[in-house]
Short mmCIF file of N, CA and C and ligand atoms in Angstrom, two decimals:
data_model
loop_
_atom_site.label_atom_id
_atom_site.label_comp_id
_atom_site.label_asym_id
_atom_site.label_seq_id
_atom_site.Cartn_x
_atom_site.Cartn_y
_atom_site.Cartn_z
N MET A 1 20.53 26.47 -19.16
CA MET A 1 21.21 25.92 -17.98
C MET A 1 20.21 25.84 -16.82
N THR A 2 20.21 24.72 -16.13
CA THR A 2 19.29 24.63 -14.99
C THR A 2 19.89 25.37 -13.80
N ASP A 3 18.99 25.97 -13.03
CA ASP A 3 19.44 26.70 -11.86
C ASP A 3 19.98 25.75 -10.81
N ARG A 4 20.94 26.23 -10.06
CA ARG A 4 21.45 25.47 -8.92
C ARG A 4 20.51 25.70 -7.74
N VAL A 5 20.25 24.62 -7.00
CA VAL A 5 19.27 24.69 -5.92
C VAL A 5 19.96 24.98 -4.58
N VAL A 6 19.36 25.90 -3.84
CA VAL A 6 19.71 26.13 -2.44
C VAL A 6 18.53 25.61 -1.62
N VAL A 7 18.81 24.73 -0.66
CA VAL A 7 17.73 24.21 0.19
C VAL A 7 17.80 24.90 1.55
N ALA A 8 16.64 25.16 2.11
CA ALA A 8 16.59 25.74 3.45
C ALA A 8 15.51 25.05 4.24
N GLY A 9 15.67 25.08 5.56
CA GLY A 9 14.76 24.36 6.43
C GLY A 9 13.95 25.29 7.31
N ALA A 10 12.62 25.06 7.32
CA ALA A 10 11.76 25.68 8.33
C ALA A 10 11.76 24.69 9.50
N VAL A 11 12.68 24.93 10.44
CA VAL A 11 12.88 23.98 11.54
C VAL A 11 11.92 24.31 12.67
N TYR A 12 11.14 23.33 13.05
CA TYR A 12 10.13 23.52 14.09
C TYR A 12 10.53 22.80 15.37
N ASP A 13 10.21 23.41 16.46
CA ASP A 13 10.31 22.72 17.75
C ASP A 13 9.32 23.36 18.70
N ARG A 14 8.51 22.55 19.30
CA ARG A 14 7.51 23.01 20.28
C ARG A 14 6.77 24.27 19.83
N GLY A 15 6.25 24.22 18.61
CA GLY A 15 5.41 25.30 18.13
C GLY A 15 6.14 26.58 17.77
N ARG A 16 7.46 26.49 17.61
CA ARG A 16 8.23 27.68 17.25
C ARG A 16 9.07 27.40 16.01
N LEU A 17 9.42 28.46 15.30
CA LEU A 17 10.22 28.38 14.06
C LEU A 17 11.61 28.93 14.33
N LEU A 18 12.62 28.23 13.82
CA LEU A 18 14.00 28.68 14.03
C LEU A 18 14.41 29.71 12.97
N ALA A 19 14.94 30.83 13.45
CA ALA A 19 15.49 31.86 12.57
C ALA A 19 16.98 31.98 12.85
N ALA A 20 17.77 32.17 11.79
CA ALA A 20 19.23 32.25 11.93
C ALA A 20 19.72 33.55 11.32
N ARG A 21 20.57 34.27 12.05
CA ARG A 21 21.09 35.55 11.55
C ARG A 21 22.42 35.33 10.85
N ARG A 22 22.50 35.75 9.59
CA ARG A 22 23.72 35.53 8.81
C ARG A 22 24.85 36.42 9.31
N SER A 23 26.06 35.84 9.30
CA SER A 23 27.24 36.61 9.69
C SER A 23 28.06 37.03 8.47
N ALA A 24 27.74 36.51 7.30
CA ALA A 24 28.48 36.81 6.07
C ALA A 24 27.59 36.44 4.88
N PRO A 25 27.89 36.93 3.68
CA PRO A 25 28.83 38.01 3.35
C PRO A 25 28.31 39.35 3.85
N PRO A 26 29.13 40.40 3.76
CA PRO A 26 28.76 41.69 4.37
C PRO A 26 27.38 42.19 3.95
N GLU A 27 27.01 41.97 2.67
CA GLU A 27 25.71 42.52 2.21
C GLU A 27 24.52 41.77 2.79
N LEU A 28 24.75 40.57 3.33
CA LEU A 28 23.65 39.81 3.93
C LEU A 28 23.77 39.71 5.45
N ALA A 29 24.92 40.09 5.99
CA ALA A 29 25.15 39.95 7.43
C ALA A 29 24.11 40.76 8.20
N GLY A 30 23.59 40.16 9.26
CA GLY A 30 22.59 40.84 10.08
C GLY A 30 21.16 40.53 9.68
N ARG A 31 20.98 39.99 8.47
CA ARG A 31 19.64 39.60 8.03
C ARG A 31 19.37 38.17 8.47
N TRP A 32 18.09 37.86 8.62
CA TRP A 32 17.71 36.53 9.15
C TRP A 32 17.22 35.64 8.02
N GLU A 33 17.51 34.33 8.16
CA GLU A 33 17.13 33.38 7.12
C GLU A 33 16.72 32.06 7.74
N LEU A 34 16.13 31.24 6.88
CA LEU A 34 15.94 29.84 7.21
C LEU A 34 17.27 29.16 6.89
N PRO A 35 17.87 28.43 7.82
CA PRO A 35 19.21 27.89 7.58
C PRO A 35 19.21 26.85 6.46
N GLY A 36 20.33 26.79 5.74
CA GLY A 36 20.45 25.84 4.63
C GLY A 36 21.67 26.15 3.80
N GLY A 37 21.67 25.67 2.56
CA GLY A 37 22.80 25.94 1.68
C GLY A 37 22.66 25.23 0.35
N LYS A 38 23.72 25.30 -0.45
CA LYS A 38 23.67 24.76 -1.81
C LYS A 38 23.78 23.24 -1.84
N LEU A 39 23.08 22.65 -2.80
CA LEU A 39 23.26 21.22 -3.06
C LEU A 39 24.67 20.98 -3.57
N GLU A 40 25.27 19.89 -3.14
CA GLU A 40 26.53 19.46 -3.73
C GLU A 40 26.21 18.51 -4.88
N PRO A 41 27.14 18.36 -5.84
CA PRO A 41 26.86 17.52 -7.00
C PRO A 41 26.41 16.12 -6.56
N GLY A 42 25.31 15.63 -7.15
CA GLY A 42 24.83 14.28 -6.86
C GLY A 42 23.95 14.18 -5.64
N GLU A 43 23.81 15.27 -4.89
CA GLU A 43 22.98 15.23 -3.68
C GLU A 43 21.52 15.46 -4.00
N ARG A 44 20.65 14.77 -3.27
CA ARG A 44 19.23 15.09 -3.33
C ARG A 44 18.98 16.23 -2.33
N PRO A 45 17.93 17.03 -2.58
CA PRO A 45 17.70 18.18 -1.71
C PRO A 45 17.57 17.81 -0.23
N GLU A 46 16.84 16.73 0.05
CA GLU A 46 16.65 16.36 1.47
C GLU A 46 17.98 15.99 2.13
N GLN A 47 18.85 15.31 1.35
CA GLN A 47 20.17 14.94 1.90
C GLN A 47 20.99 16.19 2.18
N ALA A 48 20.94 17.12 1.23
CA ALA A 48 21.71 18.36 1.39
C ALA A 48 21.24 19.12 2.62
N LEU A 49 19.94 19.13 2.82
CA LEU A 49 19.39 19.86 3.96
C LEU A 49 19.84 19.24 5.28
N VAL A 50 19.78 17.92 5.36
CA VAL A 50 20.24 17.23 6.58
C VAL A 50 21.71 17.57 6.83
N ARG A 51 22.53 17.54 5.78
CA ARG A 51 23.96 17.85 5.92
C ARG A 51 24.17 19.30 6.36
N GLU A 52 23.47 20.23 5.71
CA GLU A 52 23.65 21.65 6.04
C GLU A 52 23.25 21.94 7.49
N LEU A 53 22.16 21.33 7.94
CA LEU A 53 21.70 21.61 9.30
C LEU A 53 22.66 21.00 10.33
N ARG A 54 23.27 19.87 9.95
CA ARG A 54 24.29 19.27 10.82
C ARG A 54 25.50 20.18 10.90
N GLU A 55 25.98 20.67 9.73
CA GLU A 55 27.18 21.51 9.69
C GLU A 55 26.96 22.86 10.34
N GLU A 56 25.82 23.47 10.04
CA GLU A 56 25.62 24.86 10.48
C GLU A 56 25.12 24.97 11.91
N LEU A 57 24.34 23.95 12.34
CA LEU A 57 23.66 24.07 13.64
C LEU A 57 24.03 22.95 14.62
N GLY A 58 24.67 21.90 14.12
CA GLY A 58 25.04 20.78 14.99
C GLY A 58 23.86 19.94 15.44
N VAL A 59 22.83 19.87 14.60
CA VAL A 59 21.65 19.08 14.97
C VAL A 59 21.37 17.99 13.94
N GLU A 60 20.61 16.98 14.39
CA GLU A 60 20.05 16.00 13.47
C GLU A 60 18.60 16.38 13.25
N ALA A 61 18.19 16.37 11.99
CA ALA A 61 16.86 16.85 11.67
C ALA A 61 16.29 16.05 10.51
N ARG A 62 14.97 16.02 10.42
CA ARG A 62 14.32 15.26 9.34
C ARG A 62 13.41 16.16 8.52
N PRO A 63 13.71 16.27 7.20
CA PRO A 63 12.79 17.00 6.32
C PRO A 63 11.43 16.32 6.32
N VAL A 64 10.35 17.09 6.40
CA VAL A 64 9.01 16.53 6.48
C VAL A 64 8.26 16.76 5.17
N GLU A 65 8.07 18.01 4.77
CA GLU A 65 7.38 18.27 3.51
C GLU A 65 7.97 19.50 2.84
N ARG A 66 7.92 19.46 1.52
CA ARG A 66 8.38 20.62 0.75
C ARG A 66 7.31 21.69 0.77
N ILE A 67 7.71 22.90 1.05
CA ILE A 67 6.78 24.03 0.91
C ILE A 67 6.68 24.35 -0.57
N PRO A 68 5.46 24.31 -1.14
CA PRO A 68 5.34 24.49 -2.58
C PRO A 68 5.91 25.85 -3.01
N GLY A 69 6.62 25.81 -4.13
CA GLY A 69 7.16 27.05 -4.66
C GLY A 69 8.67 26.98 -4.77
N GLU A 70 9.22 27.99 -5.45
CA GLU A 70 10.66 28.06 -5.70
C GLU A 70 10.96 29.53 -5.88
N TRP A 71 11.96 30.04 -5.19
CA TRP A 71 12.18 31.49 -5.19
C TRP A 71 13.56 31.82 -5.71
N PRO A 72 13.66 32.75 -6.68
CA PRO A 72 14.96 33.10 -7.26
C PRO A 72 15.85 33.83 -6.26
N LEU A 73 17.12 33.47 -6.25
CA LEU A 73 18.11 34.19 -5.44
C LEU A 73 18.91 35.03 -6.43
N MET A 74 20.22 34.95 -6.37
CA MET A 74 20.98 35.62 -7.42
C MET A 74 20.84 34.80 -8.70
N PRO A 75 21.19 35.38 -9.89
CA PRO A 75 21.01 34.62 -11.13
C PRO A 75 21.68 33.24 -11.03
N GLY A 76 20.94 32.19 -11.44
CA GLY A 76 21.49 30.83 -11.43
C GLY A 76 21.24 30.07 -10.15
N LEU A 77 20.61 30.70 -9.16
CA LEU A 77 20.33 30.02 -7.88
C LEU A 77 18.85 30.16 -7.53
N VAL A 78 18.22 29.05 -7.14
CA VAL A 78 16.84 29.12 -6.65
C VAL A 78 16.75 28.49 -5.27
N LEU A 79 15.82 29.01 -4.50
CA LEU A 79 15.62 28.56 -3.12
C LEU A 79 14.41 27.61 -3.05
N GLN A 80 14.62 26.45 -2.45
CA GLN A 80 13.52 25.53 -2.13
C GLN A 80 13.53 25.32 -0.62
N VAL A 81 12.33 25.16 -0.05
CA VAL A 81 12.24 25.09 1.41
C VAL A 81 11.44 23.87 1.85
N TRP A 82 11.93 23.22 2.86
CA TRP A 82 11.24 22.09 3.47
C TRP A 82 10.89 22.41 4.91
N THR A 83 9.78 21.91 5.38
CA THR A 83 9.57 21.93 6.82
C THR A 83 10.42 20.79 7.40
N VAL A 84 10.90 21.01 8.61
CA VAL A 84 11.89 20.10 9.20
C VAL A 84 11.54 19.88 10.67
N ARG A 85 11.64 18.63 11.08
CA ARG A 85 11.47 18.34 12.50
C ARG A 85 12.83 18.07 13.12
N LEU A 86 13.06 18.69 14.25
CA LEU A 86 14.31 18.50 14.97
C LEU A 86 14.28 17.13 15.65
N LEU A 87 15.31 16.32 15.41
CA LEU A 87 15.37 14.99 16.03
C LEU A 87 16.22 15.01 17.30
N SER A 88 17.39 15.63 17.20
CA SER A 88 18.24 15.69 18.39
C SER A 88 19.20 16.86 18.29
N GLY A 89 19.63 17.31 19.45
CA GLY A 89 20.58 18.41 19.52
C GLY A 89 19.88 19.74 19.72
N GLU A 90 20.61 20.65 20.31
CA GLU A 90 20.13 22.02 20.50
C GLU A 90 20.89 22.87 19.48
N PRO A 91 20.18 23.54 18.55
CA PRO A 91 20.89 24.29 17.51
C PRO A 91 21.84 25.34 18.09
N ARG A 92 23.03 25.39 17.50
CA ARG A 92 24.03 26.40 17.86
C ARG A 92 24.55 27.03 16.58
N PRO A 93 24.90 28.30 16.60
CA PRO A 93 25.39 28.95 15.36
C PRO A 93 26.85 28.60 15.08
N LEU A 94 27.08 27.40 14.52
CA LEU A 94 28.45 26.91 14.32
C LEU A 94 29.11 27.51 13.08
N GLU A 95 28.31 27.79 12.04
CA GLU A 95 28.84 28.21 10.74
C GLU A 95 27.85 29.16 10.11
N ASP A 96 28.31 30.23 9.52
CA ASP A 96 27.47 31.14 8.71
C ASP A 96 26.55 32.05 9.51
N HIS A 97 26.30 31.75 10.80
CA HIS A 97 25.36 32.56 11.58
C HIS A 97 25.99 33.00 12.89
N ASP A 98 25.50 34.13 13.42
CA ASP A 98 26.01 34.58 14.72
C ASP A 98 24.93 34.65 15.79
N GLU A 99 23.69 34.36 15.41
CA GLU A 99 22.64 34.29 16.42
C GLU A 99 21.50 33.44 15.89
N LEU A 100 20.87 32.73 16.81
CA LEU A 100 19.68 31.94 16.47
C LEU A 100 18.56 32.38 17.38
N ARG A 101 17.33 32.28 16.86
CA ARG A 101 16.18 32.62 17.69
C ARG A 101 15.03 31.67 17.37
N TRP A 102 14.33 31.23 18.41
CA TRP A 102 13.10 30.46 18.23
C TRP A 102 11.94 31.45 18.28
N LEU A 103 11.13 31.45 17.23
CA LEU A 103 10.05 32.42 17.14
C LEU A 103 8.69 31.73 17.23
N GLY A 104 7.88 32.18 18.18
CA GLY A 104 6.50 31.70 18.27
C GLY A 104 5.65 32.39 17.22
N PRO A 105 4.38 31.98 17.10
CA PRO A 105 3.52 32.51 16.04
C PRO A 105 3.43 34.04 16.03
N GLU A 106 3.48 34.66 17.20
CA GLU A 106 3.35 36.13 17.27
C GLU A 106 4.68 36.83 17.00
N GLU A 107 5.76 36.06 16.91
CA GLU A 107 7.09 36.67 16.82
C GLU A 107 7.74 36.54 15.44
N ILE A 108 7.05 35.83 14.54
CA ILE A 108 7.65 35.51 13.24
C ILE A 108 8.15 36.77 12.53
N HIS A 109 7.39 37.85 12.65
CA HIS A 109 7.73 39.04 11.87
C HIS A 109 8.56 40.05 12.67
N THR A 110 9.15 39.60 13.77
CA THR A 110 9.95 40.51 14.58
C THR A 110 11.42 40.54 14.17
N VAL A 111 11.81 39.71 13.20
CA VAL A 111 13.20 39.78 12.73
C VAL A 111 13.23 40.20 11.26
N ASP A 112 14.38 40.72 10.84
CA ASP A 112 14.53 41.26 9.48
C ASP A 112 14.94 40.13 8.53
N TRP A 113 13.95 39.38 8.06
CA TRP A 113 14.21 38.25 7.16
C TRP A 113 14.80 38.73 5.84
N LEU A 114 15.66 37.93 5.24
CA LEU A 114 16.09 38.18 3.86
C LEU A 114 14.85 38.27 2.98
N ASP A 115 14.84 39.22 2.05
CA ASP A 115 13.66 39.40 1.20
C ASP A 115 13.24 38.09 0.53
N GLN A 116 14.24 37.36 0.01
CA GLN A 116 13.91 36.16 -0.76
C GLN A 116 13.33 35.04 0.11
N ASP A 117 13.54 35.11 1.42
CA ASP A 117 13.00 34.08 2.32
C ASP A 117 11.56 34.38 2.75
N ARG A 118 11.11 35.61 2.55
CA ARG A 118 9.82 36.01 3.15
C ARG A 118 8.62 35.18 2.71
N PRO A 119 8.48 34.89 1.40
CA PRO A 119 7.31 34.07 1.02
C PRO A 119 7.33 32.70 1.70
N ALA A 120 8.51 32.08 1.76
CA ALA A 120 8.60 30.76 2.39
C ALA A 120 8.37 30.85 3.90
N VAL A 121 8.84 31.93 4.51
CA VAL A 121 8.63 32.11 5.95
C VAL A 121 7.13 32.25 6.23
N ALA A 122 6.42 32.98 5.37
CA ALA A 122 4.97 33.12 5.56
C ALA A 122 4.28 31.77 5.49
N GLU A 123 4.69 30.96 4.52
CA GLU A 123 4.12 29.61 4.40
C GLU A 123 4.50 28.76 5.61
N ALA A 124 5.74 28.87 6.04
CA ALA A 124 6.20 28.10 7.20
C ALA A 124 5.41 28.49 8.44
N ALA A 125 5.11 29.77 8.57
CA ALA A 125 4.36 30.24 9.74
C ALA A 125 2.95 29.66 9.73
N ARG A 126 2.35 29.56 8.54
CA ARG A 126 1.00 28.99 8.44
C ARG A 126 0.98 27.53 8.85
N ARG A 127 2.12 26.85 8.68
CA ARG A 127 2.20 25.41 8.99
C ARG A 127 2.75 25.13 10.38
N LEU A 128 2.97 26.16 11.15
CA LEU A 128 3.58 25.99 12.48
C LEU A 128 2.75 25.00 13.30
N PRO A 129 3.39 23.90 13.77
CA PRO A 129 2.61 22.94 14.53
C PRO A 129 2.24 23.49 15.90
N ALA A 130 1.20 22.95 16.49
CA ALA A 130 0.83 23.35 17.85
C ALA A 130 1.97 22.99 18.79
N PRO A 131 2.18 23.77 19.86
CA PRO A 131 3.27 23.49 20.80
C PRO A 131 3.14 22.09 21.42
O1 CDP B 1 26.66 27.13 2.73
P1 CDP B 1 26.57 27.31 1.23
O2 CDP B 1 27.72 28.06 0.61
O3 CDP B 1 26.21 26.06 0.52
O4 CDP B 1 25.29 28.24 1.01
P2 CDP B 1 24.95 29.65 1.62
O5 CDP B 1 26.07 30.61 1.43
O6 CDP B 1 24.39 29.52 2.99
O7 CDP B 1 23.74 30.04 0.67
C1 CDP B 1 23.91 30.13 -0.73
C2 CDP B 1 23.13 31.32 -1.22
O8 CDP B 1 21.74 31.14 -0.91
C3 CDP B 1 23.55 32.62 -0.58
O9 CDP B 1 23.55 33.62 -1.60
C4 CDP B 1 22.45 32.89 0.42
O10 CDP B 1 22.25 34.27 0.58
C5 CDP B 1 21.24 32.25 -0.22
N1 CDP B 1 20.24 31.81 0.78
C6 CDP B 1 19.04 32.49 0.91
O11 CDP B 1 18.81 33.43 0.18
N2 CDP B 1 18.12 32.09 1.83
C7 CDP B 1 18.35 31.05 2.63
N3 CDP B 1 17.43 30.69 3.51
C8 CDP B 1 19.57 30.34 2.53
C9 CDP B 1 20.51 30.74 1.59
#
């Protein structure tokens, strides 16, 4: 059986990376992640990411490049990550999150990222555009 894909976005704006704090489920609440979610049937990853960022943050965004790699979540789910440029809107925690933070290069490691997001966050930090 092929794994189901979860897409997440390394959203950049003015040289900072967006971190989102999960509000659910209880075992993940309080941990920080790159926002995203599961592909729906028939969706391409980039489409799913645009939809998830619209639903969760109320923004329009454009996937730019895939961060190489794929990280296992729970059995049957894998995480893929894209760098994303914000096109319009100010992100708000509309769904799944209770706080958002913009992190500059020196602040990336100041939040408690989900373990499975850490490799992608490290790659995202290396790609952080100049402000
Ligand atoms: O919103 P949707 O139900 O599609 O997805 P989700 O609940 O946000 O994420 C699906 C699964 O992927 C959950 O188990 C999350 O913990 C996990 N996930 C993750 O590990 N890292 C992310 N950056 C995003 C989601």
